[in-house]
XYZ file of C-alpha atoms in Angstrom:
618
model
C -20.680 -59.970 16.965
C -19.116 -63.360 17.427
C -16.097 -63.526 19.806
C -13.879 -66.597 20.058
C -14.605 -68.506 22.963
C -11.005 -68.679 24.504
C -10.438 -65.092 24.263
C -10.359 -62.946 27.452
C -8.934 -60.158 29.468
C -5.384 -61.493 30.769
C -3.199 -59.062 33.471
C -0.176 -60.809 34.079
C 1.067 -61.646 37.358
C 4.157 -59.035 38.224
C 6.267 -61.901 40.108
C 6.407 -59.736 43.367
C 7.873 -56.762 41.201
C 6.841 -53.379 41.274
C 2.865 -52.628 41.226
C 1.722 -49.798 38.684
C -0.624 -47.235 40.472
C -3.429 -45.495 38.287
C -0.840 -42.375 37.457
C 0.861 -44.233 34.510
C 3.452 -41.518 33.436
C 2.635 -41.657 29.753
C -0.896 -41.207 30.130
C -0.158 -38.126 32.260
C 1.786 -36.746 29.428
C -1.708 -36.183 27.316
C -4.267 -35.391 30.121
C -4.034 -31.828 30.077
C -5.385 -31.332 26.417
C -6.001 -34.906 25.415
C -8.234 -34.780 22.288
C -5.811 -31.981 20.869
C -2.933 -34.725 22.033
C -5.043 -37.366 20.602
C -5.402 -35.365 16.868
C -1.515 -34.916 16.681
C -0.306 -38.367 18.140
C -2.877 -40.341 15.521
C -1.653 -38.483 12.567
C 1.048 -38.202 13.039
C 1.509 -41.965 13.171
C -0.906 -42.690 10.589
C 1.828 -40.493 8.311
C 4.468 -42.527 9.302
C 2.901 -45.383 8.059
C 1.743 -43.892 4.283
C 1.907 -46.632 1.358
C 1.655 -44.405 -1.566
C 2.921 -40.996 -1.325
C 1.152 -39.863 -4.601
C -2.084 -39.839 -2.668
C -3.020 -38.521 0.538
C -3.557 -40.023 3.959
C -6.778 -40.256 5.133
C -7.412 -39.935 8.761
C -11.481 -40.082 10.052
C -12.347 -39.435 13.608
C -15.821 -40.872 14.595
C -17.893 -40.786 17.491
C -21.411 -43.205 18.113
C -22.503 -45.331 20.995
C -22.740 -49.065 21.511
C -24.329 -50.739 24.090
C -22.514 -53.180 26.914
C -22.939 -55.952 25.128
C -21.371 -55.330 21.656
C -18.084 -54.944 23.734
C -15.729 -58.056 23.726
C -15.442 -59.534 27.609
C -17.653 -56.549 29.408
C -18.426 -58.927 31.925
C -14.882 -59.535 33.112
C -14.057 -56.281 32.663
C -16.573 -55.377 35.406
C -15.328 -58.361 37.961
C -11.728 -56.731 36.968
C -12.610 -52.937 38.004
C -14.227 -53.930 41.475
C -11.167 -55.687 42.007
C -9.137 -52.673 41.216
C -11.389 -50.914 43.717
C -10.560 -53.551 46.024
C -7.443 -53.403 46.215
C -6.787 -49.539 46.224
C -9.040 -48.970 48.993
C -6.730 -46.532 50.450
C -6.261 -44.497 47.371
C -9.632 -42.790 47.264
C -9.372 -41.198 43.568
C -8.348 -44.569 42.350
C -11.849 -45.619 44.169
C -13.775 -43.194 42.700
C -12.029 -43.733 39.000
C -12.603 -47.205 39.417
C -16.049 -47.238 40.780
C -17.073 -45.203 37.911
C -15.320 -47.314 35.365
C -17.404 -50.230 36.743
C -21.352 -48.039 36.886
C -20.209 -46.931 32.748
C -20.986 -50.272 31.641
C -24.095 -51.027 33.001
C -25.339 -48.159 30.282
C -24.670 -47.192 26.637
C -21.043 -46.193 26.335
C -19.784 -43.420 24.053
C -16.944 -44.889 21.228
C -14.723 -42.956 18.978
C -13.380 -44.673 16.071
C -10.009 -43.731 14.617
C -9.569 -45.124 11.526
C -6.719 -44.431 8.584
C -6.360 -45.138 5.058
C -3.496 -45.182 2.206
C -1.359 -46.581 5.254
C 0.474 -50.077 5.932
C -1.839 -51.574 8.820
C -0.297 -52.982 11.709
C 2.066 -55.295 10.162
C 3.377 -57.951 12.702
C -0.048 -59.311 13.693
C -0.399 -62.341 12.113
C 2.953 -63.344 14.583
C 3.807 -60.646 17.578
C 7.098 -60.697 16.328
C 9.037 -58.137 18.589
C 10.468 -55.145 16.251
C 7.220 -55.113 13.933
C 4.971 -52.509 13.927
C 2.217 -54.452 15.437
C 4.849 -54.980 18.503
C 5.632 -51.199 18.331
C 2.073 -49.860 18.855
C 0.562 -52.752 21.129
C 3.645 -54.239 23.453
C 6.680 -51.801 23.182
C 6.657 -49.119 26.460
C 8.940 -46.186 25.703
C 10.325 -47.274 22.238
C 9.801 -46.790 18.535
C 11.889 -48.098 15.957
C 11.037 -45.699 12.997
C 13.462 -44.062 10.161
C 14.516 -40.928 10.770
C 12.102 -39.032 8.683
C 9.312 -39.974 10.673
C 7.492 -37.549 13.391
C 7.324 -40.350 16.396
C 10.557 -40.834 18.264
C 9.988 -42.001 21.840
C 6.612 -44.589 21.360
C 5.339 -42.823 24.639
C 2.381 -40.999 21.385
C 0.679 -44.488 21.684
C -0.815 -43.386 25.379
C -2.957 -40.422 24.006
C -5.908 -42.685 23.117
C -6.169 -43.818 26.832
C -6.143 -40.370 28.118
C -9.143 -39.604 26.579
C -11.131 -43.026 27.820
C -12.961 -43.168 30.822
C -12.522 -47.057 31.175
C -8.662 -46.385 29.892
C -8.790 -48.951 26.699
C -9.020 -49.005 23.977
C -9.190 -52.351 20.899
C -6.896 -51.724 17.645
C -8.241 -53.462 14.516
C -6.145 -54.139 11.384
C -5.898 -55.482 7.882
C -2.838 -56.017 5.860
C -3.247 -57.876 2.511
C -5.034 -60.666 3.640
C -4.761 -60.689 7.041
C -7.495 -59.292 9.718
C -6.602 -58.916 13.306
C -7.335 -57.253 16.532
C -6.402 -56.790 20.318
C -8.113 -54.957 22.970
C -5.243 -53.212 25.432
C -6.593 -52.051 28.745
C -3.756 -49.529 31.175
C -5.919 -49.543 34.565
C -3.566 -50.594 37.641
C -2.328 -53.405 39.682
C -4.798 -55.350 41.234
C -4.853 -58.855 43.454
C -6.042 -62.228 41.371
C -6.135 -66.008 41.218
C -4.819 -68.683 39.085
C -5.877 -71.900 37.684
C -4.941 -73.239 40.902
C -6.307 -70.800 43.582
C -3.471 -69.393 44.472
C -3.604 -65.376 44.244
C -1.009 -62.752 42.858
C -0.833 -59.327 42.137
C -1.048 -58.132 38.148
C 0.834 -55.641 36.518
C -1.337 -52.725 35.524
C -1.727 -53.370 31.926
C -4.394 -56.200 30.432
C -4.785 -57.817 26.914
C -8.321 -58.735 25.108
C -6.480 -61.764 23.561
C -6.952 -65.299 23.068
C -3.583 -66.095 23.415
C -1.386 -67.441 26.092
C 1.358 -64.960 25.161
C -1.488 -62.397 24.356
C -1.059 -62.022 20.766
C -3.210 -60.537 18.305
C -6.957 -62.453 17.568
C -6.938 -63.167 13.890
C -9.952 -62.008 12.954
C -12.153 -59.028 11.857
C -13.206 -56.466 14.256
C -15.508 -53.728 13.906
C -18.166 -51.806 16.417
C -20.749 -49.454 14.546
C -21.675 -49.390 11.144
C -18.370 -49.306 9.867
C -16.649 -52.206 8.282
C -12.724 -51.754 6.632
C -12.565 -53.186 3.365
C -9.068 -51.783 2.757
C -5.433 -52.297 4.502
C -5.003 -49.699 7.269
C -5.923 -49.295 11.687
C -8.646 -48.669 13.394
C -8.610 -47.989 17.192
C -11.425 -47.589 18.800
C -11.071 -45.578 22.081
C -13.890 -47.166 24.709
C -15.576 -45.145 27.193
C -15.161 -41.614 25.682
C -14.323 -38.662 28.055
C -17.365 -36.154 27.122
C -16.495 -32.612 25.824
C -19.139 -30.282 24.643
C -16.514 -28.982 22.270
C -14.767 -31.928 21.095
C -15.095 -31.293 16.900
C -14.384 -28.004 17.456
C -11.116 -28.921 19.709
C -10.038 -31.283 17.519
C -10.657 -29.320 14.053
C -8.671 -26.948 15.537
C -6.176 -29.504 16.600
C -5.834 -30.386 13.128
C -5.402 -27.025 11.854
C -2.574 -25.786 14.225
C -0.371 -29.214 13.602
C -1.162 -30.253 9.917
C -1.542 -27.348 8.297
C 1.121 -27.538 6.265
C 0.554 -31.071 5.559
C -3.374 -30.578 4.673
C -1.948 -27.619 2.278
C 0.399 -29.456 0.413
C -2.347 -32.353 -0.382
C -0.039 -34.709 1.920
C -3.432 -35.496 4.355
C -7.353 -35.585 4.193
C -9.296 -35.280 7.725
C -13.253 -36.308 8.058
C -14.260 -35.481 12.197
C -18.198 -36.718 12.269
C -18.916 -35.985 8.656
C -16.688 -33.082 8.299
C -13.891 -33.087 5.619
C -10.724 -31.173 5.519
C -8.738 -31.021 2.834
C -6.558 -29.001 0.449
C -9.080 -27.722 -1.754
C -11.484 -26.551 1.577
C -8.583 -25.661 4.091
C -8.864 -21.966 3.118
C -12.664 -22.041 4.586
C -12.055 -23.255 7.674
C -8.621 -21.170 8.079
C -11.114 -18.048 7.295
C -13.190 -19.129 10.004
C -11.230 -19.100 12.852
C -11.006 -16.404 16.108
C -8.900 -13.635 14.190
C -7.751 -12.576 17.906
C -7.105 -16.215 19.314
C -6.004 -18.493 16.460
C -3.901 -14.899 14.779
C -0.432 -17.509 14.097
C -1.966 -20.130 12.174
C -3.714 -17.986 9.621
C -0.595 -15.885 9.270
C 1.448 -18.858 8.812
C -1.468 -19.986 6.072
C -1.204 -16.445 4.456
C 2.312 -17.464 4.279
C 2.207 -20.521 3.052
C -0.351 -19.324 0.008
C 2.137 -15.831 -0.790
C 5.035 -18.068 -1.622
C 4.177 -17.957 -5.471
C 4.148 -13.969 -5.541
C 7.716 -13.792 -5.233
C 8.556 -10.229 -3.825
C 10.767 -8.528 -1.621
C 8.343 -9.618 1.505
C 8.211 -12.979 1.347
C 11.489 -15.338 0.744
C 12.269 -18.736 0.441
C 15.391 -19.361 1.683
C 17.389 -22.709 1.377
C 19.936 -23.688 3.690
C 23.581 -22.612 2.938
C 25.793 -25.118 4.929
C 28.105 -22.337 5.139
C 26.196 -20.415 6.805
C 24.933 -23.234 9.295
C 25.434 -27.134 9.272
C 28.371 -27.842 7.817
C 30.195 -28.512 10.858
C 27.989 -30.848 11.842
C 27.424 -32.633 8.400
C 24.567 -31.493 7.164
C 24.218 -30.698 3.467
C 22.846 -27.469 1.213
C 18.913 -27.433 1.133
C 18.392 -30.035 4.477
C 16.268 -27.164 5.715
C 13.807 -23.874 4.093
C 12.941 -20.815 5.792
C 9.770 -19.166 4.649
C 9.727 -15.522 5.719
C 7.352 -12.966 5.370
C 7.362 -9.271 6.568
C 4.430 -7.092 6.979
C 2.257 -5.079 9.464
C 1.302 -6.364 13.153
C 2.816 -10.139 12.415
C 3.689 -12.347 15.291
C 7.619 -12.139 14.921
C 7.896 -16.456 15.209
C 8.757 -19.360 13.140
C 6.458 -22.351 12.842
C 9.359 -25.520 13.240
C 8.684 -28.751 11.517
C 10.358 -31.794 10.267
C 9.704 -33.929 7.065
C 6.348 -34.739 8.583
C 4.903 -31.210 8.089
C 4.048 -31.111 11.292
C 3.940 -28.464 13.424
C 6.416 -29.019 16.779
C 6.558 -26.016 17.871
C 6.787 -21.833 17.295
C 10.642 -20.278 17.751
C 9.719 -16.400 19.160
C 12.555 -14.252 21.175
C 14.217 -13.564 17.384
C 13.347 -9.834 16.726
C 10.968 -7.768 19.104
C 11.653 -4.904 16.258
C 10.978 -6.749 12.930
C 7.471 -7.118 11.990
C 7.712 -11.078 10.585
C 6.582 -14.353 10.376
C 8.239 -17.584 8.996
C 7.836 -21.406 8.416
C 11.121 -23.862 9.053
C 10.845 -27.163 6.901
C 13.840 -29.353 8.185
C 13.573 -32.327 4.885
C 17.213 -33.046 4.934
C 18.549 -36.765 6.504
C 20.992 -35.979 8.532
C 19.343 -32.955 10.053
C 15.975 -34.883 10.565
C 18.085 -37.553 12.406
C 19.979 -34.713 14.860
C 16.264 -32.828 15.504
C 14.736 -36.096 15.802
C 17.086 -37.219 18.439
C 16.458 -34.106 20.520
C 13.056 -33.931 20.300
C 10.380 -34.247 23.745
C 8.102 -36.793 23.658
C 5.207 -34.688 23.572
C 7.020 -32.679 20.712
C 6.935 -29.423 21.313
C 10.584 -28.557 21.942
C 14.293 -29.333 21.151
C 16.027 -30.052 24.317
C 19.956 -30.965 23.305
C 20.547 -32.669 27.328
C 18.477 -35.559 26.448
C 21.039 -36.839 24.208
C 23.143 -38.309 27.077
C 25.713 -39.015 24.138
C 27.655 -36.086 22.347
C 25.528 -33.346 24.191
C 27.763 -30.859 23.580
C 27.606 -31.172 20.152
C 23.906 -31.378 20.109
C 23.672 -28.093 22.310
C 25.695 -26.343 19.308
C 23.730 -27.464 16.662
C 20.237 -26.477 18.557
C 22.593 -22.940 19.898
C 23.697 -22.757 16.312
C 20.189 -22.961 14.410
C 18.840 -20.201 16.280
C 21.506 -17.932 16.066
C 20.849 -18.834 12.042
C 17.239 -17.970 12.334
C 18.354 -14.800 13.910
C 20.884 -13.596 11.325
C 18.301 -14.576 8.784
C 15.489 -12.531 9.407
C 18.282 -9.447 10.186
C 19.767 -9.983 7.107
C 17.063 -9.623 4.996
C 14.424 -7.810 7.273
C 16.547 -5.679 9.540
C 19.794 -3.334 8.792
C 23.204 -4.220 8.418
C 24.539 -3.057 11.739
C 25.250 -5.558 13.879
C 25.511 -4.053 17.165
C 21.526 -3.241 17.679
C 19.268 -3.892 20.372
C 15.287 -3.734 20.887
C 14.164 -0.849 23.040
C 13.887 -0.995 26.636
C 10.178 -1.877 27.499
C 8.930 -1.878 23.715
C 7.314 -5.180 24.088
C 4.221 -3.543 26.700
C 3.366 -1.709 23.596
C 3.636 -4.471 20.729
C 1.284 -6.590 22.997
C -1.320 -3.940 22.922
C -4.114 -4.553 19.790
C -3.530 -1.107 18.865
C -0.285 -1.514 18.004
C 0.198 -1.903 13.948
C 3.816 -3.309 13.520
C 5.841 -0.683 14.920
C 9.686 -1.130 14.130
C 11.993 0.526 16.727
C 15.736 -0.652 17.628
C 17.994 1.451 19.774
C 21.830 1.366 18.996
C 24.093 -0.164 21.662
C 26.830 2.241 22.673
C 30.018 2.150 24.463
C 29.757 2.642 28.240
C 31.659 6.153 28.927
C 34.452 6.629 31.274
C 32.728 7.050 34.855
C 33.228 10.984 36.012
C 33.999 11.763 40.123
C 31.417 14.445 41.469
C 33.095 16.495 43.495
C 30.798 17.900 45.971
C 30.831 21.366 47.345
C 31.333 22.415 50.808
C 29.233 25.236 51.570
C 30.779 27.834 54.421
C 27.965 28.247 57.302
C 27.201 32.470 57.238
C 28.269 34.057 60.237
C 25.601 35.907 62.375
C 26.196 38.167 65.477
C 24.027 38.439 68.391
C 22.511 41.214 69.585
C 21.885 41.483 73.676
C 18.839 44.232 73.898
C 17.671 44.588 77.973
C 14.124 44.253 78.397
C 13.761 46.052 81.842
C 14.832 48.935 83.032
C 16.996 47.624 85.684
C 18.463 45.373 82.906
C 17.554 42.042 84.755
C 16.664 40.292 81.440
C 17.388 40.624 78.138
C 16.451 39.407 74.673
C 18.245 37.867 71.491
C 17.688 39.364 68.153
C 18.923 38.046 65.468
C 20.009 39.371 62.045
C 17.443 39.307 59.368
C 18.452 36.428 56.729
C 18.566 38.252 53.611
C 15.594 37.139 51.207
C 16.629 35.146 48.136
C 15.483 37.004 45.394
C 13.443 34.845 42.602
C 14.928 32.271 40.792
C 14.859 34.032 36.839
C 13.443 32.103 34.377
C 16.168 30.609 31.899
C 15.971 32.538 28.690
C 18.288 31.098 26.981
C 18.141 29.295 23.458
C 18.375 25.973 24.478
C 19.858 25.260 20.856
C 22.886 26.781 21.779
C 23.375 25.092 25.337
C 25.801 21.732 25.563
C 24.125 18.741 25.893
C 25.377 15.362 27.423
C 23.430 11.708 26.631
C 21.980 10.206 29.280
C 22.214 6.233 28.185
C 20.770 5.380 31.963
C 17.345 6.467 31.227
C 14.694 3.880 30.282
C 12.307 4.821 27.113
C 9.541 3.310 26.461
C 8.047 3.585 22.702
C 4.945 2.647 21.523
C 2.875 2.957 17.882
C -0.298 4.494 18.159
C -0.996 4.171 14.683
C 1.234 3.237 12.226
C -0.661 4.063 9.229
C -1.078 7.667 10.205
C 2.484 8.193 11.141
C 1.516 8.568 15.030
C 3.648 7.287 18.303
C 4.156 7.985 21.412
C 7.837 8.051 23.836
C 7.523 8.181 27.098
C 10.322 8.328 29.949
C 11.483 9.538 33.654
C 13.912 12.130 34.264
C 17.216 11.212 35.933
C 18.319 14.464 37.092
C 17.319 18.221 37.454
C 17.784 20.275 34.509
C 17.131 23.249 32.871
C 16.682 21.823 29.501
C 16.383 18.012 27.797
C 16.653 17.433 24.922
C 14.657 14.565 22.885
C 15.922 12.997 19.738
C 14.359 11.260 16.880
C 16.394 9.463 14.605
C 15.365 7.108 11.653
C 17.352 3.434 10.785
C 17.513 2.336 7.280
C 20.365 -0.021 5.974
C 22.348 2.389 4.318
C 22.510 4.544 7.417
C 20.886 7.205 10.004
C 18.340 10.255 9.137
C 16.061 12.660 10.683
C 12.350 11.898 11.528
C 11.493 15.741 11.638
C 8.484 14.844 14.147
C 5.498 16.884 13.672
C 2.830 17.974 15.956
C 4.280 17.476 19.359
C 2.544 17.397 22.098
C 4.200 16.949 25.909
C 2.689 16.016 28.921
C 2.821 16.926 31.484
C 2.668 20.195 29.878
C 6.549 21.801 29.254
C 7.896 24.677 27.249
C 9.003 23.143 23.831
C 10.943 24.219 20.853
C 11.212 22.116 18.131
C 13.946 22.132 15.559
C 13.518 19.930 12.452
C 14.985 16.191 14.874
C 15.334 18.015 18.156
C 12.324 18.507 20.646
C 14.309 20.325 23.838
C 11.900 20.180 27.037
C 12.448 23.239 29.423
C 12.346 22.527 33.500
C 13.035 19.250 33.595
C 12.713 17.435 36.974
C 13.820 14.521 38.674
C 11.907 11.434 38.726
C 9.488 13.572 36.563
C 7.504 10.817 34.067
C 7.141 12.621 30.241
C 5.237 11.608 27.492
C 5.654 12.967 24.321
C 3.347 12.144 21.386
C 4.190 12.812 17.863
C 3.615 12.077 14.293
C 6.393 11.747 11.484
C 5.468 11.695 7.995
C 5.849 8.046 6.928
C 3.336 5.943 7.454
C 4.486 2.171 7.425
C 6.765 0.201 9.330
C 10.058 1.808 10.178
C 12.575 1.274 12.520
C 13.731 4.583 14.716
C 16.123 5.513 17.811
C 14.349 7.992 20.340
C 17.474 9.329 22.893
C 17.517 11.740 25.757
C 20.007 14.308 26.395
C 20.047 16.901 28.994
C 21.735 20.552 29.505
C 25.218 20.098 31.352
């Protein structure tokens, strides 16, 4: 490869300013997973920049090796590392970073090439103007100016390449129209160096592969490997590849959990070494995945795909300003909510914005509603507002980083969950109002066994708190009896009258159907499915008090009211006296602090949603 003479690695001097450490913040932001970081952040931008929207954007992730010499200015990238491990002699993992940086290329170095098509290119190169896109991606630190449909909104996305490079750089080649260009970038640290005169400074942590003096793009073609673009669109190629035995596997997943709805609606085409995946082959890989670990994105596929059966399971639900928005100007239809009810689902909703991509997965709406749901937000003004609130690594809505009008932003992030909420109630739930989920339920739902269990408990009025008055009980009067021992009476002994013996305690024979009962709304009950398609479940709870009868109730909850489960083969441990009546199980002996399970089957064998209460004999 022929490389212009003049070009070379250039690290500004930082005028006595501050010096950047090998920590760079942004970086940081994309260590912990950074190929899956790397998958969403190069899409994601790659959509942002789509030319025609009748076709897909292709995206192709490839890995190869080149030797030291194919790379542009190896040699002074080696003098620049031991200088870097020079001058952070003190900071022994910037040492050993360094130091290994240095021994990479002295061997064959692993490459990834990241390359997409139907998209703009980096236009801006031919000049460095500030505000183009070429400025954007290669100069700009903590900005992007993008429209408000677009899925990058902080600029910090452009780090994720460097996370996942050894040597942290990375060249980005481009064509658009006519016009070939490229730039190597390089985020190592500050380190000391000389000028044209001798006379040393310390650099800023960040280097350009340029050959100009205000390190512009080098306006010419680029390529390493076999491959050689022939159409407009970017190619970075990320230098010094960390190794992961599971890296295709990592990032096919990667590209299944955030562009699966893109990938399904045609929008996007991904090829990782070879491997293509696209709308017509998505369902193969979806059916391929852990059905334990990876449960959420094929329900949210099996969502996606039921849409077109239109019944009372699955909805499509367009925003009614009314309901939510208006206030804050947004219009009908800005956002859809796809639900879905059904057995065992993961009670969340996938959120996205116009991208399709997946931010993030809204649980804590219904512990007792078996559902699952997709958010599209397409609308302007509510892409702007979302947008504006979103982290940089995007996966959350946080309403205090707008420092202006943060009120307002808390109530429309406040008010589009409480929407979310009434949704899924409204259509999945019952109309009363006043419900919450059973104490403890959730140990059970996150048990394997459990097959979509539906259980609420209605909220009731506190009662007016009753004074115990406590009993004094009158100490028994005994006499004592002086009895002399010896004859001449010189000692003598107490006796005592004989306690009288309590006779025993009669077992209560009573019909406990005819006793009063009062609810006990203190005591915690835990209810779990055992199987929901035979009908079977299992209560379980502690006694509050002594008592010589409980009473355990089962009730039903369906919209149009209350009815009686009629439980059937009851069985109590630890083992009590029972009577059943039709709703009624009543418990005989009851004991304090005593833990009781009861397990029972009722004869409907789907998802329902029930009331278990305790009462005991006053």
């Amino acid at each position: 490869m022929v490389i212009d003479g003049r070009a070379h690695w250039h690290f500004v001097n930082n005028n006595n300013g501050p010096e950047d450490g090998i920590n760079d913040s942004a970086i940081e932001t994309f260590s912990g997973n950074p190929f899956e970081s790397l998958v969403r952040e190069s899409i994601q931008n790659s959509l942002d920049q789509q030319c025609d929207e009748s076709q897909p954007v292709s995206m192709e992730f490839s890995t190869f090796q080149v030797s030291p010499t194919e790379l542009p200015g190896v040699e002074e990238m080696k003098s620049i590392l031991t200088r870097c491990v020079d001058y952070w002699q003190k900071d022994k993992s910037a040492v050993d970073f360094f130091g290994q940086a240095r021994d990479m290329l002295d061997q064959d170095i692993q490459v990834m090439r990241i390359s997409d098509f139907n998209t703009t290119g980096l236009v801006g190169a031919e000049n460095g103007r500030k505000g183009t896109p070429w400025y954007n991606l290669i100069k700009a630190r903590g900005t992007s100016v993008k429209d408000n449909s677009s899925a990058g909104s902080f600029g910090i996305g452009k780090a994720a390449p460097f996370a996942c490079s050894y040597l942290r750089t990375a060249f980005y080649a481009s064509r658009v129209d006519a016009i070939d260009s490229y730039i190597g970038v390089s985020h190592l640290a500050s380190f000391e160096d000389t000028d044209e005169r001798g006379n040393s400074y310390t650099t800023v942590g960040t280097g350009y592969y340029s050959d100009s003096a205000v390190n512009n793009a080098i306006l010419k073609p680029f390529h390493l490997g076999d491959f050689q673009r022939d159409e407009n669109g970017l190619d970075i190629y990320v230098i010094g590849l960390e190794q992961d035995k599971h890296l295709e596997a990592t990032m096919k997943l990667a590209v299944l959990k955030y562009f699966l709805i893109t990938i399904w609606e045609g929008r996007l085409r991904v090829i990782i070494n070879g491997q293509e995946i696209n709308k017509d082959n998505l369902g193969q890989y979806i059916s391929a995945l852990d059905v334990k670990k990876e449960k959420d994105i094929r329900e949210y596929y099996d969502l996606l795909n039921a849409q077109k059966n239109y019944d009372d399971d699955i909805l499509e639900i367009p925003l009614n300003s009314e309901e939510y928005g208006k206030e804050f100007g947004f219009e009908d239809g800005e956002c859809t909510l796809l639900l879905k009810r059904g057995d065992n689902l993961n009670r969340k909703i996938m959120m996205t914005r116009k991208t399709g991509m997946c931010l993030f997965e809204k649980d804590r709406i219904s512990s007792s509603i078996s559902f699952t749901g997709i958010l599209r937000i397409t609308g302007e003004n509510m892409n702007k507002k979302f947008k504006d609130m979103e982290v940089p690594s995007h996966d959350d809505w946080q309403p205090k980083r707008c420092k202006v009008h943060t009120r307002q932003y808390e109530e429309i992030w406040t008010g589009l969950k409480q929407y979310l909420k009434a949704q899924v109630l409204k259509h999945f739930g019952t109309k009363s109002t006043d419900t919450i989920a059973a104490y403890g339920m959730d140990e059970f739902f996150n048990n394997e066994q459990n097959h979509g269990i539906e259980a609420e408990l209605t909220k009731r009025a506190p009662k007016v708190a009753k004074v115990k008055k406590t009993k004094v009980q009158k100490k028994e009067k005994r006499e004592l009896k002086l009895t002399p021992d010896d004859q001449d009476g010189s000692s003598v002994s107490v006796q005592l009258p004989k306690k009288h013996k309590k006779e025993p305690k009669k077992i209560d024979q009573r019909d406990p159907r005819g006793l009063a009962y009062k609810f006990r709304k203190d005591v915690r009950m835990w209810l779990g499915a055992k199987s929901v398609g035979e009908g079977r479940y299992s209560v379980r709870f502690q006694s509050p008090a002594r008592a010589a009868y409980g009473k355990v109730r089962f009730i039903g909850v369906a919209e149009h009211g209350n009815y009686a489960l009629n439980p059937e083969s009851v069985q109590c441990e630890p083992e009590k006296t029972i009577l059943l009546d039709e709703n009624n199980l009543y418990l005989q002996g009851m004991k304090k602090g005593d833990t009781v399970e009861v397990n029972f089957q009722i004869p409907y064998h789907k998802p329902i949603m029930m009331e278990v209460e305790y009462y005991e004999a006053k």
